[in-house]
Amino acid sequence: MCLGVPGKVLEVDGLVAIVDFWGLRRPILLDSVDQPVSPGDYILNHVGFAIRRIPPEEIGETLLLYEQLLRESGEDMMAADVRSEIRATGGEGGP
Amino acid sequence: MTTLCPRPSATPLKFRDPAKARAMARSLARLTRQIGRAPVSVMHVCGSHEQAIAKFGLRASFPKDLNVIMGPGCPVCVTDVPEVDEAVVLATRGVRIATYGDMVKVPGTVRSLADAQAEGARVHVVYSVAQAVELARETDDEVVFFASGFETTAVATAAVVLRGLPRNFSILSAHKYIPPVMEIVAEMPEGRVEGFLAAGHAATITGWGIFERFVERHRIPVVVAGFEPLDILAGLVKLLEVIHDGRPRVENMYPRCVTREGNLRAQEQLWKVFRPVGGRWRGIAHVPNGNLRLRDEWAGVDARRRFHIDVTGLWDSSPSALVQECICGDIMAGIASPTDCALYGSECLPETPVGACMVSSEGTCKIWHQYGGHPDLGGAP
């Protein structure tokens, strides 16, 4: 899916970042992001890769949609896609 | 288009700013009237847009003469039958196939990967191509990643290729490239699409500038929009404004994620690994430059060149009579709705899909089946 999911960068080690998605910490690869990423930044994750660093002033608005979706039950399709994207990480296997 | 009652799972309208949403709905009604053609048809090319439109019941706030159509925006759905056949043949030969979840159920000529799996083939669902690479590192078996997705997803595949792959890993690319299929839709004789809403996150990679040539050539405007309900409404208002003023151009209504030049690093990775070639999109047409295939430099990790994949054995069987009634192609081309299909909601259900559009969470039929496609929530402005 092309929605992607935003998360907050906690640590950066070379081309791997540990990113927090609503309490779930996952490794995300930084190979394809075009701006420097540091702890505290928000990135947009798509299938385990950061594709964009989200400008700080845009974070609140970006997170709103996801927060509403994540309150939905497991049967909601769009929410399920967002949860899959969160599990789509840099290789350690999804829960 | 038939009006459906919302299914019980459809979410009531929840806008973070209902007053703003109502104002935009009024603008849509006013602009549609001012354009004065009925209906005004615009197309988006993104499963996530359709999910948000259906889930938040946005069609209930559109004027009745505004037709917002989902085009070929579901990469799983447009994966062509022979591409699925290639994966099925490899799986039945003992190769481990890793792929994104929805690809498992997409029908080939006679079988899907799920059918092959039921017969003993090893098929692994992964969330990321990086997980498929990990799988290959843990085994000596040949692992083929059956890669689907548009350019946004192809970037991830390109990135793992450039990182270096284990010897037993290769890629069967069914990646597709969206800009060329917009040309096909614009040129269709049944064509009535007056504007395109482009998907924000694909444009994050390609940049909005990529649509400028399309607009010049076809005189059809393109507006890049985000995924939040208000983002989509704002994108549609802008698109109708541009249609109304008669000066076709590209407008970026998602500046928080999309720039004119896009993500240059990701584009470099994408084009270093892939080249665009012509090929069929399921049910739609041959799309010049619509398929992404591995460049010759990467022949060693191209499953099509590593294995001799002979799918002709599958062609002796013909698809079931039901499959021949499926109108997925017309739905993805925007000339029919799921409710125009005799199979929709009866023989074709998410649990027992006949066509690819009912398989994927980005497919129009599955989205409409979950949320209701055109819910009449009452009290539309």
Short mmCIF file of C-alpha atoms in Angstrom, two decimals:
data_model
loop_
_atom_site.label_atom_id
_atom_site.label_comp_id
_atom_site.label_asym_id
_atom_site.label_seq_id
_atom_site.Cartn_x
_atom_site.Cartn_y
_atom_site.Cartn_z
CA MET A 1 0.00 0.00 0.00
CA CYS A 2 1.21 3.48 -0.59
CA LEU A 3 0.06 5.12 2.62
CA GLY A 4 3.29 4.59 4.57
CA VAL A 5 3.50 5.13 8.31
CA PRO A 6 5.24 7.93 10.24
CA GLY A 7 7.43 7.16 13.25
CA LYS A 8 9.85 8.90 15.58
CA VAL A 9 13.56 8.15 15.28
CA LEU A 10 15.13 7.03 18.57
CA GLU A 11 18.61 5.95 17.49
CA VAL A 12 20.65 6.00 14.29
CA ASP A 13 23.50 3.60 13.53
CA GLY A 14 24.81 4.04 9.99
CA LEU A 15 21.93 3.25 7.64
CA VAL A 16 19.70 1.69 10.30
CA ALA A 17 17.44 3.70 12.60
CA ILE A 18 15.44 2.44 15.55
CA VAL A 19 12.04 4.05 15.11
CA ASP A 20 9.12 4.25 17.52
CA PHE A 21 5.65 3.65 16.09
CA TRP A 22 3.16 4.27 18.87
CA GLY A 23 5.24 2.30 21.37
CA LEU A 24 6.49 -0.36 18.96
CA ARG A 25 10.21 -0.05 18.21
CA ARG A 26 11.40 -1.30 14.86
CA PRO A 27 14.59 -1.08 12.79
CA ILE A 28 14.08 1.01 9.65
CA LEU A 29 16.60 1.29 6.82
CA LEU A 30 17.77 4.74 5.78
CA ASP A 31 19.24 3.88 2.35
CA SER A 32 16.65 5.83 0.38
CA VAL A 33 15.89 8.91 2.47
CA ASP A 34 17.33 12.08 0.96
CA GLN A 35 17.88 14.14 4.08
CA PRO A 36 20.06 13.49 7.14
CA VAL A 37 18.08 11.71 9.87
CA SER A 38 18.85 12.14 13.58
CA PRO A 39 17.21 11.00 16.81
CA GLY A 40 14.07 13.06 17.42
CA ASP A 41 13.19 13.37 13.70
CA TYR A 42 10.05 11.83 12.26
CA ILE A 43 10.29 9.71 9.12
CA LEU A 44 7.75 8.14 6.77
CA ASN A 45 8.24 4.36 6.63
CA HIS A 46 7.26 2.35 3.57
CA VAL A 47 7.95 -1.42 3.58
CA GLY A 48 10.79 -1.05 6.06
CA PHE A 49 12.51 1.90 4.40
CA ALA A 50 12.35 5.58 5.32
CA ILE A 51 11.29 7.47 2.19
CA ARG A 52 10.95 10.95 3.67
CA ARG A 53 11.96 12.98 6.70
CA ILE A 54 8.79 14.79 7.78
CA PRO A 55 9.33 18.51 8.46
CA PRO A 56 8.83 19.24 12.21
CA GLU A 57 5.98 21.69 11.57
CA GLU A 58 4.03 19.02 9.69
CA ILE A 59 4.23 16.20 12.22
CA GLY A 60 1.04 16.94 14.17
CA GLU A 61 -1.14 17.00 11.08
CA THR A 62 0.50 13.89 9.66
CA LEU A 63 0.00 11.83 12.83
CA LEU A 64 -3.72 12.64 13.19
CA LEU A 65 -4.96 10.29 10.48
CA TYR A 66 -2.94 7.39 11.87
CA GLU A 67 -4.05 7.99 15.42
CA GLN A 68 -7.64 7.78 14.31
CA LEU A 69 -6.95 4.63 12.29
CA LEU A 70 -5.09 2.89 15.10
CA ARG A 71 -8.10 3.29 17.37
CA GLU A 72 -10.04 1.09 14.94
CA SER A 73 -10.59 -2.63 15.53
CA GLY A 74 -8.40 -5.26 13.92
CA GLU A 75 -11.09 -5.92 11.32
CA ASP A 76 -10.86 -2.48 9.77
CA MET A 77 -8.98 -2.86 6.50
CA MET A 78 -7.24 0.50 6.41
CA ALA A 79 -6.16 0.09 10.05
CA ALA A 80 -4.90 -3.40 9.23
CA ASP A 81 -2.81 -1.99 6.38
CA VAL A 82 -1.27 0.57 8.72
CA ARG A 83 -0.45 -2.18 11.23
CA SER A 84 1.19 -4.22 8.45
CA GLU A 85 3.30 -1.23 7.48
CA ILE A 86 4.44 -0.89 11.10
CA ARG A 87 5.49 -4.54 11.00
CA ALA A 88 7.28 -3.93 7.70
CA THR A 89 10.69 -3.34 9.07
CA GLY A 90 14.31 -3.81 8.24
CA GLY A 91 14.47 -7.54 8.67
CA GLU A 92 13.88 -8.76 12.19
CA GLY A 93 10.52 -10.34 11.38
CA GLY A 94 7.05 -9.19 12.23
CA PRO A 95 5.10 -10.16 15.33
CA MET B 1 -23.35 4.32 -10.41
CA THR B 2 -25.48 2.24 -8.05
CA THR B 3 -26.01 3.56 -4.55
CA LEU B 4 -25.12 1.09 -1.84
CA CYS B 5 -26.14 1.16 1.76
CA PRO B 6 -23.12 1.37 4.02
CA ARG B 7 -22.19 -1.93 5.59
CA PRO B 8 -22.29 -2.01 9.37
CA SER B 9 -18.50 -1.77 9.48
CA ALA B 10 -18.48 1.55 7.63
CA THR B 11 -17.16 4.27 9.88
CA PRO B 12 -19.31 7.32 10.47
CA LEU B 13 -17.84 10.55 9.17
CA LYS B 14 -15.13 11.72 11.52
CA PHE B 15 -13.40 14.87 10.45
CA ARG B 16 -10.91 16.70 12.56
CA ASP B 17 -12.55 19.91 11.38
CA PRO B 18 -16.17 19.24 10.34
CA ALA B 19 -16.82 22.90 9.51
CA LYS B 20 -13.91 22.92 7.07
CA ALA B 21 -15.10 19.65 5.54
CA ARG B 22 -18.60 21.07 5.04
CA ALA B 23 -17.18 24.21 3.45
CA MET B 24 -15.13 22.13 1.04
CA ALA B 25 -18.15 19.96 0.20
CA ARG B 26 -20.04 23.17 -0.67
CA SER B 27 -17.13 24.27 -2.89
CA LEU B 28 -17.25 20.92 -4.70
CA ALA B 29 -20.99 21.39 -5.35
CA ARG B 30 -20.51 24.97 -6.55
CA LEU B 31 -17.57 24.13 -8.85
CA THR B 32 -19.34 21.10 -10.32
CA ARG B 33 -22.31 23.34 -11.14
CA GLN B 34 -20.05 26.01 -12.65
CA ILE B 35 -18.23 23.48 -14.85
CA GLY B 36 -21.71 22.64 -16.07
CA ARG B 37 -21.04 19.24 -17.60
CA ALA B 38 -22.74 16.27 -15.99
CA PRO B 39 -21.17 14.23 -14.72
CA VAL B 40 -17.67 15.62 -14.14
CA SER B 41 -15.42 12.56 -13.84
CA VAL B 42 -12.04 12.64 -12.13
CA MET B 43 -9.76 9.72 -11.37
CA HIS B 44 -7.39 8.84 -8.58
CA VAL B 45 -4.80 6.08 -8.96
CA CYS B 46 -4.20 4.94 -5.42
CA GLY B 47 -5.70 2.21 -3.26
CA SER B 48 -5.06 4.24 -0.12
CA HIS B 49 -7.07 7.14 -1.58
CA GLU B 50 -9.98 4.81 -2.29
CA GLN B 51 -9.72 3.32 1.20
CA ALA B 52 -9.93 6.78 2.77
CA ILE B 53 -12.75 7.92 0.44
CA ALA B 54 -14.80 4.80 1.22
CA LYS B 55 -13.91 4.48 4.89
CA PHE B 56 -14.74 8.08 5.73
CA GLY B 57 -17.81 8.05 3.52
CA LEU B 58 -16.54 10.98 1.44
CA ARG B 59 -18.73 10.11 -1.56
CA ALA B 60 -21.75 11.06 0.55
CA SER B 61 -20.44 14.62 0.58
CA PHE B 62 -19.74 14.77 -3.18
CA PRO B 63 -22.36 16.39 -5.40
CA LYS B 64 -24.23 13.81 -7.47
CA ASP B 65 -22.72 15.10 -10.71
CA LEU B 66 -19.15 14.61 -9.48
CA ASN B 67 -17.85 11.16 -10.27
CA VAL B 68 -14.65 10.23 -8.41
CA ILE B 69 -13.32 7.04 -9.97
CA MET B 70 -10.55 4.76 -8.82
CA GLY B 71 -8.26 3.89 -11.70
CA PRO B 72 -5.44 1.33 -11.89
CA GLY B 73 -4.13 2.17 -8.42
CA CYS B 74 -3.79 -1.31 -6.98
CA PRO B 75 -0.42 -2.88 -7.82
CA VAL B 76 -1.52 -6.35 -6.76
CA CYS B 77 -4.59 -6.12 -9.01
CA VAL B 78 -2.68 -5.11 -12.13
CA THR B 79 -0.09 -7.89 -11.74
CA ASP B 80 -0.70 -9.81 -14.93
CA VAL B 81 -1.73 -13.45 -15.06
CA PRO B 82 1.53 -14.67 -16.70
CA GLU B 83 3.52 -12.93 -13.96
CA VAL B 84 1.60 -14.90 -11.32
CA ASP B 85 2.10 -18.03 -13.42
CA GLU B 86 5.87 -17.48 -13.34
CA ALA B 87 5.83 -17.38 -9.54
CA VAL B 88 3.57 -20.44 -9.35
CA VAL B 89 5.87 -22.41 -11.69
CA LEU B 90 8.95 -21.50 -9.61
CA ALA B 91 7.14 -22.42 -6.38
CA THR B 92 6.10 -25.82 -7.72
CA ARG B 93 9.71 -26.45 -8.77
CA GLY B 94 10.82 -26.23 -5.13
CA VAL B 95 12.05 -22.63 -5.08
CA ARG B 96 11.02 -20.72 -1.96
CA ILE B 97 8.87 -17.74 -2.88
CA ALA B 98 8.74 -14.70 -0.61
CA THR B 99 6.16 -12.03 -1.39
CA TYR B 100 3.83 -9.40 0.05
CA GLY B 101 0.65 -10.85 1.61
CA ASP B 102 -2.00 -10.06 -0.99
CA MET B 103 0.06 -11.53 -3.82
CA VAL B 104 -0.48 -15.04 -2.47
CA LYS B 105 -4.17 -15.11 -3.38
CA VAL B 106 -4.00 -13.41 -6.80
CA PRO B 107 -5.20 -15.87 -9.42
CA GLY B 108 -2.90 -17.01 -12.21
CA THR B 109 -4.17 -18.81 -15.31
CA VAL B 110 -5.35 -21.74 -13.23
CA ARG B 111 -3.65 -21.41 -9.85
CA SER B 112 -2.56 -18.87 -7.29
CA LEU B 113 0.47 -19.11 -5.01
CA ALA B 114 -1.95 -20.10 -2.24
CA ASP B 115 -3.04 -23.08 -4.34
CA ALA B 116 0.60 -24.03 -4.92
CA GLN B 117 1.23 -23.71 -1.18
CA ALA B 118 -1.69 -26.02 -0.41
CA GLU B 119 -0.01 -28.57 -2.67
CA GLY B 120 3.24 -28.33 -0.70
CA ALA B 121 5.12 -25.40 -2.26
CA ARG B 122 6.96 -23.11 0.14
CA VAL B 123 5.52 -19.59 0.02
CA HIS B 124 6.49 -17.02 2.65
CA VAL B 125 4.61 -13.80 3.32
CA VAL B 126 6.91 -10.90 4.16
CA TYR B 127 6.18 -7.29 5.06
CA SER B 128 9.46 -5.99 3.64
CA VAL B 129 11.90 -7.13 0.96
CA ALA B 130 14.55 -6.92 3.70
CA GLN B 131 12.78 -9.79 5.50
CA ALA B 132 12.95 -11.85 2.30
CA VAL B 133 16.71 -11.26 2.19
CA GLU B 134 16.99 -12.39 5.84
CA LEU B 135 15.09 -15.55 4.92
CA ALA B 136 17.64 -16.29 2.18
CA ARG B 137 20.51 -15.82 4.61
CA GLU B 138 19.01 -18.48 6.90
CA THR B 139 18.76 -21.20 4.24
CA ASP B 140 20.72 -22.76 1.39
CA ASP B 141 17.57 -23.04 -0.72
CA GLU B 142 16.96 -20.69 -3.61
CA VAL B 143 14.72 -17.83 -2.49
CA VAL B 144 12.87 -15.71 -5.06
CA PHE B 145 11.26 -12.45 -4.00
CA PHE B 146 8.11 -11.98 -6.10
CA ALA B 147 8.17 -8.19 -6.09
CA SER B 148 4.97 -6.19 -6.52
CA GLY B 149 4.20 -2.53 -6.01
CA PHE B 150 4.52 0.79 -7.77
CA GLU B 151 7.62 2.98 -7.84
CA THR B 152 7.42 3.76 -4.11
CA THR B 153 7.78 0.07 -3.28
CA ALA B 154 10.26 -0.62 -6.09
CA VAL B 155 12.68 1.77 -4.39
CA ALA B 156 12.94 -0.65 -1.43
CA THR B 157 13.66 -3.54 -3.82
CA ALA B 158 16.32 -1.42 -5.54
CA ALA B 159 17.89 -0.53 -2.20
CA VAL B 160 18.38 -4.18 -1.16
CA VAL B 161 19.90 -4.99 -4.56
CA LEU B 162 22.38 -2.16 -4.12
CA ARG B 163 23.16 -3.36 -0.58
CA GLY B 164 24.28 -6.71 -1.99
CA LEU B 165 22.34 -9.96 -1.93
CA PRO B 166 23.04 -13.49 -0.75
CA ARG B 167 23.90 -15.89 -3.58
CA ASN B 168 20.68 -17.86 -3.28
CA PHE B 169 18.44 -14.78 -3.64
CA SER B 170 16.85 -13.42 -6.78
CA ILE B 171 13.98 -11.16 -7.79
CA LEU B 172 10.93 -11.83 -9.94
CA SER B 173 9.84 -8.27 -10.64
CA ALA B 174 6.18 -7.45 -11.15
CA HIS B 175 6.84 -3.82 -10.19
CA LYS B 176 4.78 -1.29 -12.13
CA TYR B 177 5.32 2.37 -12.94
CA ILE B 178 2.26 4.63 -12.62
CA PRO B 179 2.93 7.64 -14.93
CA PRO B 180 2.72 5.63 -18.20
CA VAL B 181 -0.65 4.05 -17.30
CA MET B 182 -2.12 7.51 -16.78
CA GLU B 183 -1.33 8.12 -20.46
CA ILE B 184 -3.19 4.95 -21.41
CA VAL B 185 -6.26 5.90 -19.39
CA ALA B 186 -6.21 9.43 -20.82
CA GLU B 187 -6.18 8.01 -24.36
CA MET B 188 -8.93 5.42 -23.88
CA PRO B 189 -11.75 5.93 -26.39
CA GLU B 190 -14.32 5.58 -23.59
CA GLY B 191 -12.28 8.24 -21.81
CA ARG B 192 -14.15 10.80 -19.85
CA VAL B 193 -11.59 11.56 -17.16
CA GLU B 194 -11.19 15.32 -16.85
CA GLY B 195 -8.57 15.36 -14.11
CA PHE B 196 -6.28 13.14 -12.04
CA LEU B 197 -5.69 13.11 -8.31
CA ALA B 198 -2.14 11.79 -7.91
CA ALA B 199 -1.06 9.78 -4.88
CA GLY B 200 0.96 11.80 -2.40
CA HIS B 201 3.45 9.16 -1.40
CA ALA B 202 4.35 7.95 -4.88
CA ALA B 203 4.96 11.61 -5.69
CA THR B 204 7.16 11.84 -2.57
CA ILE B 205 9.60 9.72 -4.59
CA THR B 206 9.04 10.97 -8.15
CA GLY B 207 8.24 14.61 -7.36
CA TRP B 208 5.25 16.44 -8.81
CA GLY B 209 7.30 17.70 -11.75
CA ILE B 210 6.99 14.28 -13.37
CA PHE B 211 3.36 15.06 -14.25
CA GLU B 212 4.15 18.28 -16.16
CA ARG B 213 4.80 16.49 -19.46
CA PHE B 214 1.60 14.47 -19.06
CA VAL B 215 -0.43 17.66 -18.58
CA GLU B 216 1.19 19.28 -21.62
CA ARG B 217 0.50 16.27 -23.78
CA HIS B 218 -3.07 15.52 -22.70
CA ARG B 219 -4.32 18.89 -21.46
CA ILE B 220 -5.68 17.11 -18.36
CA PRO B 221 -4.81 18.60 -14.96
CA VAL B 222 -3.14 16.66 -12.14
CA VAL B 223 -3.39 17.52 -8.44
CA VAL B 224 -1.16 15.75 -5.89
CA ALA B 225 -3.09 15.03 -2.69
CA GLY B 226 -2.51 13.45 0.72
CA PHE B 227 -4.57 10.79 2.42
CA GLU B 228 -6.33 12.47 5.32
CA PRO B 229 -10.03 13.08 4.51
CA LEU B 230 -9.49 16.85 4.47
CA ASP B 231 -6.42 16.42 2.23
CA ILE B 232 -8.53 14.50 -0.27
CA LEU B 233 -11.35 17.04 -0.22
CA ALA B 234 -8.86 19.89 -0.63
CA GLY B 235 -7.25 18.04 -3.55
CA LEU B 236 -10.61 17.60 -5.25
CA VAL B 237 -11.58 21.24 -4.75
CA LYS B 238 -8.30 22.32 -6.36
CA LEU B 239 -8.77 19.85 -9.21
CA LEU B 240 -12.26 21.19 -9.98
CA GLU B 241 -10.96 24.77 -9.80
CA VAL B 242 -8.31 23.94 -12.40
CA ILE B 243 -10.83 22.11 -14.62
CA HIS B 244 -13.14 25.11 -14.33
CA ASP B 245 -10.55 27.76 -15.17
CA GLY B 246 -9.51 25.77 -18.26
CA ARG B 247 -5.73 26.13 -17.78
CA PRO B 248 -4.54 22.54 -17.22
CA ARG B 249 -1.53 22.35 -14.88
CA VAL B 250 -0.04 20.39 -12.00
CA GLU B 251 -0.91 21.56 -8.49
CA ASN B 252 0.70 20.22 -5.34
CA MET B 253 -1.76 20.08 -2.45
CA TYR B 254 0.50 17.89 -0.33
CA PRO B 255 3.57 20.10 0.15
CA ARG B 256 4.31 18.58 3.54
CA CYS B 257 5.48 15.42 1.76
CA VAL B 258 5.96 16.27 -1.92
CA THR B 259 8.41 18.57 -3.69
CA ARG B 260 8.78 19.30 -7.38
CA GLU B 261 11.95 17.23 -7.83
CA GLY B 262 11.02 14.47 -5.36
CA ASN B 263 13.46 12.22 -3.52
CA LEU B 264 16.48 12.29 -5.85
CA ARG B 265 18.42 9.69 -3.90
CA ALA B 266 15.54 7.21 -4.15
CA GLN B 267 15.10 7.97 -7.87
CA GLU B 268 18.80 7.31 -8.46
CA GLN B 269 18.52 3.94 -6.70
CA LEU B 270 15.34 3.07 -8.59
CA TRP B 271 16.79 3.76 -12.06
CA LYS B 272 20.18 2.23 -11.26
CA VAL B 273 18.46 -1.12 -10.69
CA PHE B 274 15.34 -1.00 -12.86
CA ARG B 275 14.48 0.02 -16.40
CA PRO B 276 10.96 0.64 -17.68
CA VAL B 277 9.74 -1.83 -20.31
CA GLY B 278 6.38 -2.27 -21.97
CA GLY B 279 4.08 -4.98 -20.68
CA ARG B 280 0.52 -5.93 -19.94
CA TRP B 281 -1.34 -4.73 -16.89
CA ARG B 282 -4.01 -7.25 -15.94
CA GLY B 283 -7.29 -6.49 -17.61
CA ILE B 284 -6.22 -3.05 -18.82
CA ALA B 285 -3.84 -2.93 -21.73
CA HIS B 286 -0.27 -3.20 -22.88
CA VAL B 287 1.35 -0.24 -21.13
CA PRO B 288 4.49 1.10 -22.84
CA ASN B 289 7.15 1.61 -20.13
CA GLY B 290 4.67 0.45 -17.49
CA ASN B 291 6.68 -2.47 -16.09
CA LEU B 292 9.89 -2.19 -14.09
CA ARG B 293 12.44 -4.89 -14.93
CA LEU B 294 15.98 -5.41 -13.65
CA ARG B 295 18.70 -3.84 -15.76
CA ASP B 296 21.23 -6.10 -17.50
CA GLU B 297 23.87 -5.32 -14.85
CA TRP B 298 21.67 -7.17 -12.36
CA ALA B 299 21.00 -10.21 -14.56
CA GLY B 300 22.55 -12.39 -11.86
CA VAL B 301 19.77 -11.56 -9.39
CA ASP B 302 16.97 -11.56 -11.98
CA ALA B 303 14.90 -14.72 -11.44
CA ARG B 304 13.77 -14.60 -15.08
CA ARG B 305 17.37 -14.99 -16.19
CA ARG B 306 18.53 -17.31 -13.40
CA PHE B 307 15.79 -19.87 -13.99
CA HIS B 308 14.26 -21.08 -17.19
CA ILE B 309 10.63 -20.37 -16.32
CA ASP B 310 8.29 -22.18 -18.68
CA VAL B 311 4.69 -21.21 -18.03
CA THR B 312 3.27 -22.69 -21.22
CA GLY B 313 2.22 -25.87 -19.38
CA LEU B 314 -0.38 -23.81 -17.54
CA TRP B 315 -1.89 -22.49 -20.73
CA ASP B 316 -3.45 -25.81 -21.68
CA SER B 317 -6.03 -25.21 -18.99
CA SER B 318 -8.47 -22.40 -19.39
CA PRO B 319 -9.62 -20.20 -16.54
CA SER B 320 -12.96 -21.00 -14.95
CA ALA B 321 -16.18 -19.66 -16.46
CA LEU B 322 -16.54 -17.37 -13.42
CA VAL B 323 -13.15 -15.74 -14.06
CA GLN B 324 -14.25 -14.99 -17.61
CA GLU B 325 -17.20 -12.99 -16.25
CA CYS B 326 -14.96 -10.83 -14.02
CA ILE B 327 -14.86 -7.16 -15.07
CA CYS B 328 -11.83 -6.12 -12.97
CA GLY B 329 -10.16 -4.65 -16.06
CA ASP B 330 -13.07 -2.32 -16.79
CA ILE B 331 -13.23 -1.33 -13.11
CA MET B 332 -9.52 -0.47 -13.04
CA ALA B 333 -9.82 1.45 -16.30
CA GLY B 334 -12.57 3.46 -14.63
CA ILE B 335 -15.31 2.53 -17.09
CA ALA B 336 -17.28 0.30 -14.67
CA SER B 337 -17.99 0.12 -10.95
CA PRO B 338 -17.86 -2.98 -8.76
CA THR B 339 -21.65 -2.87 -8.55
CA ASP B 340 -21.82 -3.25 -12.35
CA CYS B 341 -20.32 -6.75 -11.94
CA ALA B 342 -22.70 -9.70 -11.66
CA LEU B 343 -20.23 -11.54 -9.43
CA TYR B 344 -19.61 -8.74 -6.92
CA GLY B 345 -20.86 -9.64 -3.46
CA SER B 346 -22.31 -12.97 -4.63
CA GLU B 347 -19.84 -15.41 -6.20
CA CYS B 348 -16.97 -12.96 -5.65
CA LEU B 349 -16.26 -12.24 -1.98
CA PRO B 350 -13.07 -11.41 -0.04
CA GLU B 351 -12.98 -14.99 1.30
CA THR B 352 -13.48 -16.49 -2.17
CA PRO B 353 -12.23 -13.85 -4.64
CA VAL B 354 -12.76 -14.45 -8.34
CA GLY B 355 -10.88 -11.37 -9.54
CA ALA B 356 -7.79 -9.58 -8.31
CA CYS B 357 -9.77 -6.46 -7.29
CA MET B 358 -11.43 -8.51 -4.54
CA VAL B 359 -8.09 -9.95 -3.34
CA SER B 360 -6.11 -6.91 -2.34
CA SER B 361 -6.89 -4.41 0.39
CA GLU B 362 -6.12 -1.83 -2.31
CA GLY B 363 -8.56 -3.33 -4.79
CA THR B 364 -11.72 -1.36 -5.54
CA CYS B 365 -14.03 -4.34 -5.04
CA LYS B 366 -12.59 -5.34 -1.68
CA ILE B 367 -12.61 -1.73 -0.44
CA TRP B 368 -16.25 -1.25 -1.49
CA HIS B 369 -17.16 -4.58 0.02
CA GLN B 370 -15.74 -3.59 3.38
CA TYR B 371 -16.83 0.02 3.55
CA GLY B 372 -19.62 0.36 1.03
CA GLY B 373 -18.64 2.16 -2.14
CA HIS B 374 -21.13 4.95 -2.33
CA PRO B 375 -22.74 5.10 1.08
CA ASP B 376 -25.87 7.18 1.38
CA LEU B 377 -25.39 8.61 4.81
CA GLY B 378 -28.21 11.07 4.31
CA GLY B 379 -28.01 14.82 4.51
CA ALA B 380 -25.44 15.29 1.75
CA PRO B 381 -24.98 19.01 1.15
#
